[in-house]
PDB file of C-alpha atoms in Angstrom:
ATOM      1  CA  UNK A   1     -10.304  19.766 -22.210  1.00 80.00           C
ATOM      2  CA  UNK A   2     -12.339  16.611 -22.768  1.00 80.00           C
ATOM      3  CA  UNK A   3     -10.090  15.618 -25.686  1.00 86.00           C
ATOM      4  CA  UNK A   4      -6.927  16.309 -23.675  1.00 85.00           C
ATOM      5  CA  UNK A   5      -8.247  14.333 -20.719  1.00 80.00           C
ATOM      6  CA  UNK A   6      -9.281  11.460 -22.982  1.00 84.00           C
ATOM      7  CA  UNK A   7      -5.815  11.235 -24.517  1.00 88.00           C
ATOM      8  CA  UNK A   8      -4.134  11.355 -21.093  1.00 84.00           C
ATOM      9  CA  UNK A   9      -6.452   8.741 -19.613  1.00 85.00           C
ATOM     10  CA  UNK A  10      -5.918   6.483 -22.626  1.00 88.00           C
ATOM     11  CA  UNK A  11      -2.142   6.747 -22.128  1.00 88.00           C
ATOM     12  CA  UNK A  12      -2.446   6.089 -18.381  1.00 86.00           C
ATOM     13  CA  UNK A  13      -4.701   3.095 -19.035  1.00 89.00           C
ATOM     14  CA  UNK A  14      -2.296   1.596 -21.568  1.00 91.00           C
ATOM     15  CA  UNK A  15       0.610   2.054 -19.152  1.00 88.00           C
ATOM     16  CA  UNK A  16      -1.368   0.527 -16.267  1.00 88.00           C
ATOM     17  CA  UNK A  17      -2.417  -2.504 -18.333  1.00 90.00           C
ATOM     18  CA  UNK A  18       1.125  -3.102 -19.619  1.00 91.00           C
ATOM     19  CA  UNK A  19       2.535  -2.972 -16.107  1.00 88.00           C
ATOM     20  CA  UNK A  20      -0.212  -5.325 -14.900  1.00 89.00           C
ATOM     21  CA  UNK A  21       0.469  -7.828 -17.673  1.00 90.00           C
ATOM     22  CA  UNK A  22       4.239  -7.755 -17.116  1.00 89.00           C
ATOM     23  CA  UNK A  23       3.980  -7.965 -13.313  1.00 86.00           C
ATOM     24  CA  UNK A  24       5.370 -11.269 -11.974  1.00 86.00           C
ATOM     25  CA  UNK A  25       2.801 -11.301  -9.158  1.00 86.00           C
ATOM     26  CA  UNK A  26      -0.650  -9.922  -9.981  1.00 85.00           C
ATOM     27  CA  UNK A  27      -1.715  -9.956  -6.312  1.00 87.00           C
ATOM     28  CA  UNK A  28       1.337  -7.965  -5.203  1.00 85.00           C
ATOM     29  CA  UNK A  29       0.705  -5.536  -8.051  1.00 86.00           C
ATOM     30  CA  UNK A  30      -2.915  -5.038  -6.956  1.00 85.00           C
ATOM     31  CA  UNK A  31      -1.824  -4.413  -3.352  1.00 84.00           C
ATOM     32  CA  UNK A  32       0.729  -1.758  -4.275  1.00 80.00           C
ATOM     33  CA  UNK A  33      -0.338   1.680  -2.948  1.00 76.00           C
ATOM     34  CA  UNK A  34       0.802   3.534  -6.069  1.00 76.00           C
ATOM     35  CA  UNK A  35      -1.052   1.064  -8.279  1.00 82.00           C
ATOM     36  CA  UNK A  36      -4.214   1.536  -6.218  1.00 83.00           C
ATOM     37  CA  UNK A  37      -3.897   5.307  -6.629  1.00 77.00           C
ATOM     38  CA  UNK A  38      -3.466   4.853 -10.391  1.00 80.00           C
ATOM     39  CA  UNK A  39      -6.604   2.716 -10.579  1.00 83.00           C
ATOM     40  CA  UNK A  40      -8.637   5.177  -8.493  1.00 79.00           C
ATOM     41  CA  UNK A  41      -7.435   8.039 -10.690  1.00 79.00           C
ATOM     42  CA  UNK A  42      -8.297   6.260 -13.959  1.00 82.00           C
ATOM     43  CA  UNK A  43     -11.647   4.636 -13.101  1.00 81.00           C
ATOM     44  CA  UNK A  44     -13.684   7.857 -12.504  1.00 77.00           C
ATOM     45  CA  UNK A  45     -13.243   8.846 -16.157  1.00 80.00           C
ATOM     46  CA  UNK A  46     -14.851   5.638 -17.443  1.00 82.00           C
ATOM     47  CA  UNK A  47     -17.524   5.650 -14.723  1.00 78.00           C
ATOM     48  CA  UNK A  48     -18.392   9.256 -15.571  1.00 75.00           C
ATOM     49  CA  UNK A  49     -18.735   8.307 -19.236  1.00 78.00           C
ATOM     50  CA  UNK A  50     -21.144   5.495 -18.332  1.00 76.00           C
ATOM     51  CA  UNK A  51     -23.106   7.781 -16.009  1.00 69.00           C
ATOM     52  CA  UNK A  52     -23.305  10.525 -18.642  1.00 66.00           C
ATOM     53  CA  UNK A  53     -24.718   8.098 -21.212  1.00 59.00           C
ATOM     54  CA  UNK A  54     -27.113   6.582 -18.678  1.00 57.00           C
ATOM     55  CA  UNK A  55     -28.217   9.997 -17.430  1.00 55.00           C
ATOM     56  CA  UNK A  56     -28.975  11.198 -20.955  1.00 56.00           C
ATOM     57  CA  UNK A  57     -31.013   8.040 -21.617  1.00 55.00           C
ATOM     58  CA  UNK A  58     -32.934   8.461 -18.369  1.00 55.00           C
ATOM     59  CA  UNK A  59     -33.572  12.145 -19.075  1.00 54.00           C
ATOM     60  CA  UNK A  60     -35.167  11.142 -22.348  1.00 52.00           C
ATOM     61  CA  UNK A  61     -37.201   8.349 -20.750  1.00 52.00           C
ATOM     62  CA  UNK A  62     -38.211  10.091 -17.515  1.00 50.00           C
ATOM     63  CA  UNK A  63     -39.380  13.659 -17.904  1.00 50.00           C
ATOM     64  CA  UNK A  64     -40.914  14.558 -14.564  1.00 48.00           C
ATOM     65  CA  UNK A  65     -40.653  11.598 -12.207  1.00 47.00           C
ATOM     66  CA  UNK A  66     -37.551  10.054 -10.695  1.00 51.00           C
ATOM     67  CA  UNK A  67     -35.598  13.288 -10.378  1.00 54.00           C
ATOM     68  CA  UNK A  68     -34.345  12.257  -6.928  1.00 60.00           C
ATOM     69  CA  UNK A  69     -32.590   9.236  -8.381  1.00 59.00           C
ATOM     70  CA  UNK A  70     -31.019  11.396 -11.089  1.00 58.00           C
ATOM     71  CA  UNK A  71     -29.893  13.912  -8.493  1.00 65.00           C
ATOM     72  CA  UNK A  72     -28.178  11.147  -6.557  1.00 68.00           C
ATOM     73  CA  UNK A  73     -26.467   9.949  -9.731  1.00 63.00           C
ATOM     74  CA  UNK A  74     -25.291  13.463 -10.495  1.00 65.00           C
ATOM     75  CA  UNK A  75     -23.915  13.802  -6.953  1.00 70.00           C
ATOM     76  CA  UNK A  76     -21.978  10.535  -7.334  1.00 70.00           C
ATOM     77  CA  UNK A  77     -20.731  11.740 -10.694  1.00 67.00           C
ATOM     78  CA  UNK A  78     -19.446  14.995  -9.196  1.00 70.00           C
ATOM     79  CA  UNK A  79     -17.684  13.073  -6.434  1.00 72.00           C
ATOM     80  CA  UNK A  80     -16.030  10.800  -8.982  1.00 68.00           C
ATOM     81  CA  UNK A  81     -14.927  13.762 -11.034  1.00 68.00           C
ATOM     82  CA  UNK A  82     -13.364  15.275  -7.929  1.00 70.00           C
ATOM     83  CA  UNK A  83     -11.232  12.123  -7.585  1.00 69.00           C
ATOM     84  CA  UNK A  84      -9.449  13.025 -10.808  1.00 69.00           C
ATOM     85  CA  UNK A  85      -7.189  15.234  -8.727  1.00 72.00           C
ATOM     86  CA  UNK A  86      -5.383  11.978  -7.909  1.00 69.00           C
ATOM     87  CA  UNK A  87      -3.661  12.327 -11.297  1.00 68.00           C
ATOM     88  CA  UNK A  88      -1.180  14.499  -9.421  1.00 70.00           C
ATOM     89  CA  UNK A  89      -0.296  11.567  -7.154  1.00 68.00           C
ATOM     90  CA  UNK A  90       1.080   9.733 -10.190  1.00 68.00           C
ATOM     91  CA  UNK A  91       4.081  12.036  -9.902  1.00 69.00           C
ATOM     92  CA  UNK A  92       5.103  10.047  -6.828  1.00 68.00           C
ATOM     93  CA  UNK A  93       6.217   7.242  -9.133  1.00 69.00           C
ATOM     94  CA  UNK A  94       8.791   9.541 -10.749  1.00 72.00           C
ATOM     95  CA  UNK A  95       9.596  11.925  -7.891  1.00 76.00           C
ATOM     96  CA  UNK A  96      12.129  11.041  -5.223  1.00 78.00           C
ATOM     97  CA  UNK A  97      10.811  13.742  -2.887  1.00 79.00           C
ATOM     98  CA  UNK A  98       7.215  12.484  -2.943  1.00 79.00           C
ATOM     99  CA  UNK A  99       8.365   8.917  -2.409  1.00 81.00           C
ATOM    100  CA  UNK A 100      10.439  10.089   0.550  1.00 85.00           C
ATOM    101  CA  UNK A 101       7.404  11.869   1.971  1.00 83.00           C
ATOM    102  CA  UNK A 102       5.297   8.710   1.704  1.00 81.00           C
ATOM    103  CA  UNK A 103       7.989   6.534   3.309  1.00 85.00           C
ATOM    104  CA  UNK A 104       8.439   9.091   6.093  1.00 87.00           C
ATOM    105  CA  UNK A 105       4.718   9.153   6.863  1.00 86.00           C
ATOM    106  CA  UNK A 106       4.677   5.355   6.919  1.00 85.00           C
ATOM    107  CA  UNK A 107       7.651   5.127   9.265  1.00 88.00           C
ATOM    108  CA  UNK A 108       6.556   7.987  11.541  1.00 88.00           C
ATOM    109  CA  UNK A 109       3.039   6.813  12.379  1.00 89.00           C
ATOM    110  CA  UNK A 110       3.940   6.567  16.072  1.00 89.00           C
ATOM    111  CA  UNK A 111       5.298  10.131  16.105  1.00 88.00           C
ATOM    112  CA  UNK A 112       2.200  11.421  14.329  1.00 89.00           C
ATOM    113  CA  UNK A 113       0.063   9.587  16.856  1.00 89.00           C
ATOM    114  CA  UNK A 114       1.939  11.236  19.723  1.00 88.00           C
ATOM    115  CA  UNK A 115       1.555  14.632  18.061  1.00 89.00           C
ATOM    116  CA  UNK A 116      -2.189  14.102  17.674  1.00 90.00           C
ATOM    117  CA  UNK A 117      -2.447  12.966  21.299  1.00 91.00           C
ATOM    118  CA  UNK A 118      -0.566  16.040  22.572  1.00 90.00           C
ATOM    119  CA  UNK A 119      -2.741  18.378  20.515  1.00 90.00           C
ATOM    120  CA  UNK A 120      -5.975  16.721  21.680  1.00 92.00           C
ATOM    121  CA  UNK A 121      -4.944  16.939  25.337  1.00 92.00           C
ATOM    122  CA  UNK A 122      -3.956  20.585  24.979  1.00 92.00           C
ATOM    123  CA  UNK A 123      -7.189  21.448  23.158  1.00 91.00           C
ATOM    124  CA  UNK A 124      -9.224  19.716  25.865  1.00 92.00           C
ATOM    125  CA  UNK A 125      -7.300  21.751  28.454  1.00 92.00           C
ATOM    126  CA  UNK A 126      -7.320  25.259  26.948  1.00 92.00           C
ATOM    127  CA  UNK A 127     -10.848  25.266  25.508  1.00 91.00           C
ATOM    128  CA  UNK A 128     -12.588  25.262  28.941  1.00 91.00           C
ATOM    129  CA  UNK A 129     -10.067  27.778  30.233  1.00 91.00           C
ATOM    130  CA  UNK A 130     -10.685  30.326  27.486  1.00 89.00           C
ATOM    131  CA  UNK A 131     -14.444  29.786  27.756  1.00 87.00           C
ATOM    132  CA  UNK A 132     -14.231  30.352  31.515  1.00 87.00           C
ATOM    133  CA  UNK A 133     -12.077  33.461  31.080  1.00 85.00           C
ATOM    134  CA  UNK A 134     -14.310  35.027  28.429  1.00 83.00           C
ATOM    135  CA  UNK A 135     -17.764  34.029  29.710  1.00 79.00           C
ATOM    136  CA  UNK A 136     -17.386  33.947  33.478  1.00 74.00           C
ATOM    137  CA  UNK A 137     -14.477  36.182  34.488  1.00 72.00           C
ATOM    138  CA  UNK A 138     -15.277  38.914  31.936  1.00 66.00           C
ATOM    139  CA  UNK A 139     -18.826  38.375  30.618  1.00 58.00           C
ATOM    140  CA  UNK A 140     -19.020  41.816  28.959  1.00 56.00           C
ATOM    141  CA  UNK A 141     -15.591  41.727  27.334  1.00 52.00           C
ATOM    142  CA  UNK A 142     -16.791  40.359  23.980  1.00 48.00           C
ATOM    143  CA  UNK A 143     -18.386  43.339  22.259  1.00 50.00           C
ATOM    144  CA  UNK A 144     -19.180  41.480  19.028  1.00 49.00           C
ATOM    145  CA  UNK A 145     -21.254  38.286  18.992  1.00 47.00           C
ATOM    146  CA  UNK A 146     -19.096  36.623  16.349  1.00 48.00           C
ATOM    147  CA  UNK A 147     -16.074  36.915  18.660  1.00 52.00           C
ATOM    148  CA  UNK A 148     -17.802  35.399  21.694  1.00 71.00           C
ATOM    149  CA  UNK A 149     -16.997  31.943  23.019  1.00 80.00           C
ATOM    150  CA  UNK A 150     -20.527  30.617  23.353  1.00 79.00           C
ATOM    151  CA  UNK A 151     -19.628  27.095  24.523  1.00 82.00           C
ATOM    152  CA  UNK A 152     -16.698  24.808  25.212  1.00 86.00           C
ATOM    153  CA  UNK A 153     -17.127  22.800  21.972  1.00 86.00           C
ATOM    154  CA  UNK A 154     -17.177  26.108  20.064  1.00 85.00           C
ATOM    155  CA  UNK A 155     -13.874  26.964  21.739  1.00 88.00           C
ATOM    156  CA  UNK A 156     -12.233  23.823  20.334  1.00 91.00           C
ATOM    157  CA  UNK A 157     -11.864  25.514  16.947  1.00 90.00           C
ATOM    158  CA  UNK A 158     -10.131  28.507  18.521  1.00 90.00           C
ATOM    159  CA  UNK A 159      -7.794  26.249  20.516  1.00 91.00           C
ATOM    160  CA  UNK A 160      -6.762  24.229  17.441  1.00 91.00           C
ATOM    161  CA  UNK A 161      -6.174  27.321  15.306  1.00 90.00           C
ATOM    162  CA  UNK A 162      -4.219  29.069  18.067  1.00 89.00           C
ATOM    163  CA  UNK A 163      -2.032  26.097  18.986  1.00 89.00           C
ATOM    164  CA  UNK A 164      -1.087  25.471  15.367  1.00 87.00           C
ATOM    165  CA  UNK A 165      -0.170  29.206  15.085  1.00 83.00           C
ATOM    166  CA  UNK A 166      -2.582  29.758  12.178  1.00 85.00           C
ATOM    167  CA  UNK A 167      -4.717  32.427  13.816  1.00 79.00           C
ATOM    168  CA  UNK A 168      -7.641  33.164  11.507  1.00 82.00           C
ATOM    169  CA  UNK A 169      -8.979  35.838  13.855  1.00 78.00           C
ATOM    170  CA  UNK A 170     -12.608  34.695  13.650  1.00 79.00           C
ATOM    171  CA  UNK A 171     -12.634  34.093  17.421  1.00 83.00           C
ATOM    172  CA  UNK A 172     -10.487  36.434  19.520  1.00 84.00           C
ATOM    173  CA  UNK A 173     -10.397  36.717  23.333  1.00 86.00           C
ATOM    174  CA  UNK A 174     -11.092  40.303  24.414  1.00 83.00           C
ATOM    175  CA  UNK A 175     -10.518  40.134  28.131  1.00 83.00           C
ATOM    176  CA  UNK A 176      -7.157  40.159  29.880  1.00 87.00           C
ATOM    177  CA  UNK A 177      -7.628  36.665  31.404  1.00 86.00           C
ATOM    178  CA  UNK A 178      -8.631  35.331  27.982  1.00 86.00           C
ATOM    179  CA  UNK A 179      -5.570  36.872  26.369  1.00 88.00           C
ATOM    180  CA  UNK A 180      -3.342  35.311  29.026  1.00 91.00           C
ATOM    181  CA  UNK A 181      -4.880  31.901  28.297  1.00 90.00           C
ATOM    182  CA  UNK A 182      -4.330  32.539  24.579  1.00 90.00           C
ATOM    183  CA  UNK A 183      -0.654  33.396  25.164  1.00 92.00           C
ATOM    184  CA  UNK A 184      -0.077  30.216  27.160  1.00 92.00           C
ATOM    185  CA  UNK A 185      -1.891  28.090  24.579  1.00 92.00           C
ATOM    186  CA  UNK A 186       0.168  29.537  21.705  1.00 91.00           C
ATOM    187  CA  UNK A 187       3.457  28.915  23.516  1.00 92.00           C
ATOM    188  CA  UNK A 188       2.346  25.422  24.465  1.00 91.00           C
ATOM    189  CA  UNK A 189       1.368  24.741  20.873  1.00 90.00           C
ATOM    190  CA  UNK A 190       4.806  25.751  19.613  1.00 90.00           C
ATOM    191  CA  UNK A 191       6.494  23.411  22.092  1.00 89.00           C
ATOM    192  CA  UNK A 192       4.082  20.540  21.413  1.00 88.00           C
ATOM    193  CA  UNK A 193       4.562  20.811  17.645  1.00 86.00           C
ATOM    194  CA  UNK A 194       8.346  20.971  18.056  1.00 86.00           C
ATOM    195  CA  UNK A 195       8.724  17.787  20.120  1.00 84.00           C
ATOM    196  CA  UNK A 196       7.903  15.136  17.467  1.00 85.00           C
ATOM    197  CA  UNK A 197       9.112  17.328  14.580  1.00 84.00           C
ATOM    198  CA  UNK A 198      12.771  16.529  15.275  1.00 85.00           C
ATOM    199  CA  UNK A 199      12.201  12.774  15.095  1.00 86.00           C
ATOM    200  CA  UNK A 200      10.104  13.152  11.928  1.00 88.00           C
ATOM    201  CA  UNK A 201      12.832  15.284  10.331  1.00 88.00           C
ATOM    202  CA  UNK A 202      15.499  12.672  11.083  1.00 89.00           C
ATOM    203  CA  UNK A 203      13.262   9.955   9.653  1.00 89.00           C
ATOM    204  CA  UNK A 204      12.735  12.032   6.514  1.00 89.00           C
ATOM    205  CA  UNK A 205      16.473  12.631   6.102  1.00 89.00           C
ATOM    206  CA  UNK A 206      17.299   8.948   6.629  1.00 89.00           C
ATOM    207  CA  UNK A 207      14.575   7.838   4.203  1.00 88.00           C
ATOM    208  CA  UNK A 208      15.799  10.304   1.588  1.00 88.00           C
ATOM    209  CA  UNK A 209      19.359   9.032   1.828  1.00 89.00           C
ATOM    210  CA  UNK A 210      18.207   5.401   1.602  1.00 88.00           C
ATOM    211  CA  UNK A 211      16.049   6.031  -1.457  1.00 86.00           C
ATOM    212  CA  UNK A 212      18.797   8.064  -3.083  1.00 86.00           C
ATOM    213  CA  UNK A 213      21.328   5.268  -2.543  1.00 87.00           C
ATOM    214  CA  UNK A 214      18.812   2.748  -3.892  1.00 85.00           C
ATOM    215  CA  UNK A 215      18.301   4.861  -7.021  1.00 82.00           C
ATOM    216  CA  UNK A 216      22.060   5.162  -7.520  1.00 85.00           C
ATOM    217  CA  UNK A 217      22.529   1.416  -7.020  1.00 87.00           C
ATOM    218  CA  UNK A 218      19.820   0.589  -9.553  1.00 82.00           C
ATOM    219  CA  UNK A 219      21.251   3.099 -12.026  1.00 83.00           C
ATOM    220  CA  UNK A 220      24.765   1.682 -11.663  1.00 85.00           C
ATOM    221  CA  UNK A 221      23.451  -1.867 -12.064  1.00 85.00           C
ATOM    222  CA  UNK A 222      21.574  -0.944 -15.238  1.00 82.00           C
ATOM    223  CA  UNK A 223      24.629   0.908 -16.522  1.00 83.00           C
ATOM    224  CA  UNK A 224      26.838  -2.110 -15.796  1.00 81.00           C
ATOM    225  CA  UNK A 225      24.403  -4.419 -17.600  1.00 80.00           C
ATOM    226  CA  UNK A 226      24.367  -2.103 -20.613  1.00 78.00           C
ATOM    227  CA  UNK A 227      28.174  -1.968 -20.680  1.00 81.00           C
ATOM    228  CA  UNK A 228      28.422  -5.752 -20.359  1.00 78.00           C
ATOM    229  CA  UNK A 229      25.936  -6.262 -23.199  1.00 71.00           C
ATOM    230  CA  UNK A 230      27.869  -3.777 -25.325  1.00 70.00           C
ATOM    231  CA  UNK A 231      31.185  -5.488 -24.589  1.00 70.00           C
ATOM    232  CA  UNK A 232      29.682  -8.903 -25.422  1.00 70.00           C
ATOM    233  CA  UNK A 233      28.427  -7.544 -28.731  1.00 66.00           C
ATOM    234  CA  UNK A 234      31.887  -6.108 -29.513  1.00 64.00           C
ATOM    235  CA  UNK A 235      33.558  -9.389 -28.564  1.00 60.00           C
ATOM    236  CA  UNK A 236      31.175 -11.408 -30.737  1.00 66.00           C
ATOM    237  CA  UNK A 237      31.666  -9.071 -33.698  1.00 66.00           C
ATOM    238  CA  UNK A 238      35.464  -9.156 -33.262  1.00 60.00           C
ATOM    239  CA  UNK A 239      35.484 -12.945 -33.012  1.00 64.00           C
ATOM    240  CA  UNK A 240      33.318 -13.155 -36.111  1.00 63.00           C
ATOM    241  CA  UNK A 241      35.677 -10.889 -38.018  1.00 60.00           C
ATOM    242  CA  UNK A 242      38.655 -12.947 -36.836  1.00 62.00           C
ATOM    243  CA  UNK A 243      37.009 -16.198 -37.897  1.00 62.00           C
ATOM    244  CA  UNK A 244      36.170 -14.681 -41.288  1.00 60.00           C
ATOM    245  CA  UNK A 245      39.797 -13.584 -41.654  1.00 58.00           C
ATOM    246  CA  UNK A 246      41.080 -17.039 -40.810  1.00 56.00           C
ATOM    247  CA  UNK A 247      38.768 -18.628 -43.355  1.00 53.00           C
ATOM    248  CA  UNK A 248      39.842 -16.184 -46.079  1.00 53.00           C
ATOM    249  CA  UNK A 249      43.531 -16.725 -45.215  1.00 53.00           C
ATOM    250  CA  UNK A 250      43.146 -20.487 -45.393  1.00 50.00           C
ATOM    251  CA  UNK A 251      41.448 -20.297 -48.750  1.00 49.00           C
ATOM    252  CA  UNK A 252      44.173 -18.024 -50.151  1.00 49.00           C
ATOM    253  CA  UNK A 253      46.904 -20.369 -48.942  1.00 45.00           C
ATOM    254  CA  UNK A 254      45.139 -23.339 -50.519  1.00 46.00           C
ATOM    255  CA  UNK A 255      44.920 -21.471 -53.826  1.00 44.00           C
ATOM    256  CA  UNK A 256      48.650 -20.588 -53.776  1.00 49.00           C
ATOM    257  CA  UNK A 257      49.729 -24.145 -52.922  1.00 48.00           C
ATOM    258  CA  UNK A 258      47.345 -26.581 -54.553  1.00 51.00           C
ATOM    259  CA  UNK A 259      47.437 -30.175 -53.491  1.00 48.00           C
ATOM    260  CA  UNK A 260      48.836 -32.397 -56.273  1.00 52.00           C
ATOM    261  CA  UNK A 261      46.505 -35.004 -57.599  1.00 47.00           C
ATOM    262  CA  UNK A 262      47.597 -38.606 -57.032  1.00 44.00           C
TER     263      UNK A 262
END
């Protein structure tokens, strides 16, 4: 796996450097989000190599003391290795769907903000209600301690999971008032999640069509340039053949009809 990763990282590094050298604007290239992701995905490999060499040298030099510093270095190394999962994000450069997803998230920040606001308000509303229903209205309804709603902040987790219709079942209301609050919160969650979803879906569809048309336009332009280059090459070769034919014809005519010497 180390050899495979080394070959892949070497290829990614060569590609990144070639694109950086050929970029007309180095600053615009450095600010590109996909280029930043590429750099973050490539750098942990080289940093981990440096840390591995340095850690081996320090292990040989320091036998008993300084283990806290080495532990911190190993923690940083593990975090950097976890960043290698960003290799998958390189597919966004070649995938129309992932590019559409990124453009949609960029254009729908206001809708996502409204969705987060609605969810936060609903969580702040239903968490005290379910805690009141389970702890005050029916204090002996929760037979198991792990299912009890001990506090309002502990009820936030239940409200989020219930409103997003995930329902892990780790916290379940046992009383009838608590179940009524749970029913209302689940229905409210479905409606709250559905409100901004329509606008986000339309933005995704519009972004997909725009990117698809842009891809088709670029492909047609490249195809037209290739056809024009091919036609120019054919025209130049034909003109060269014609000029060669004219020269040969002129020479044959001059051989058949020599000019008399004066």
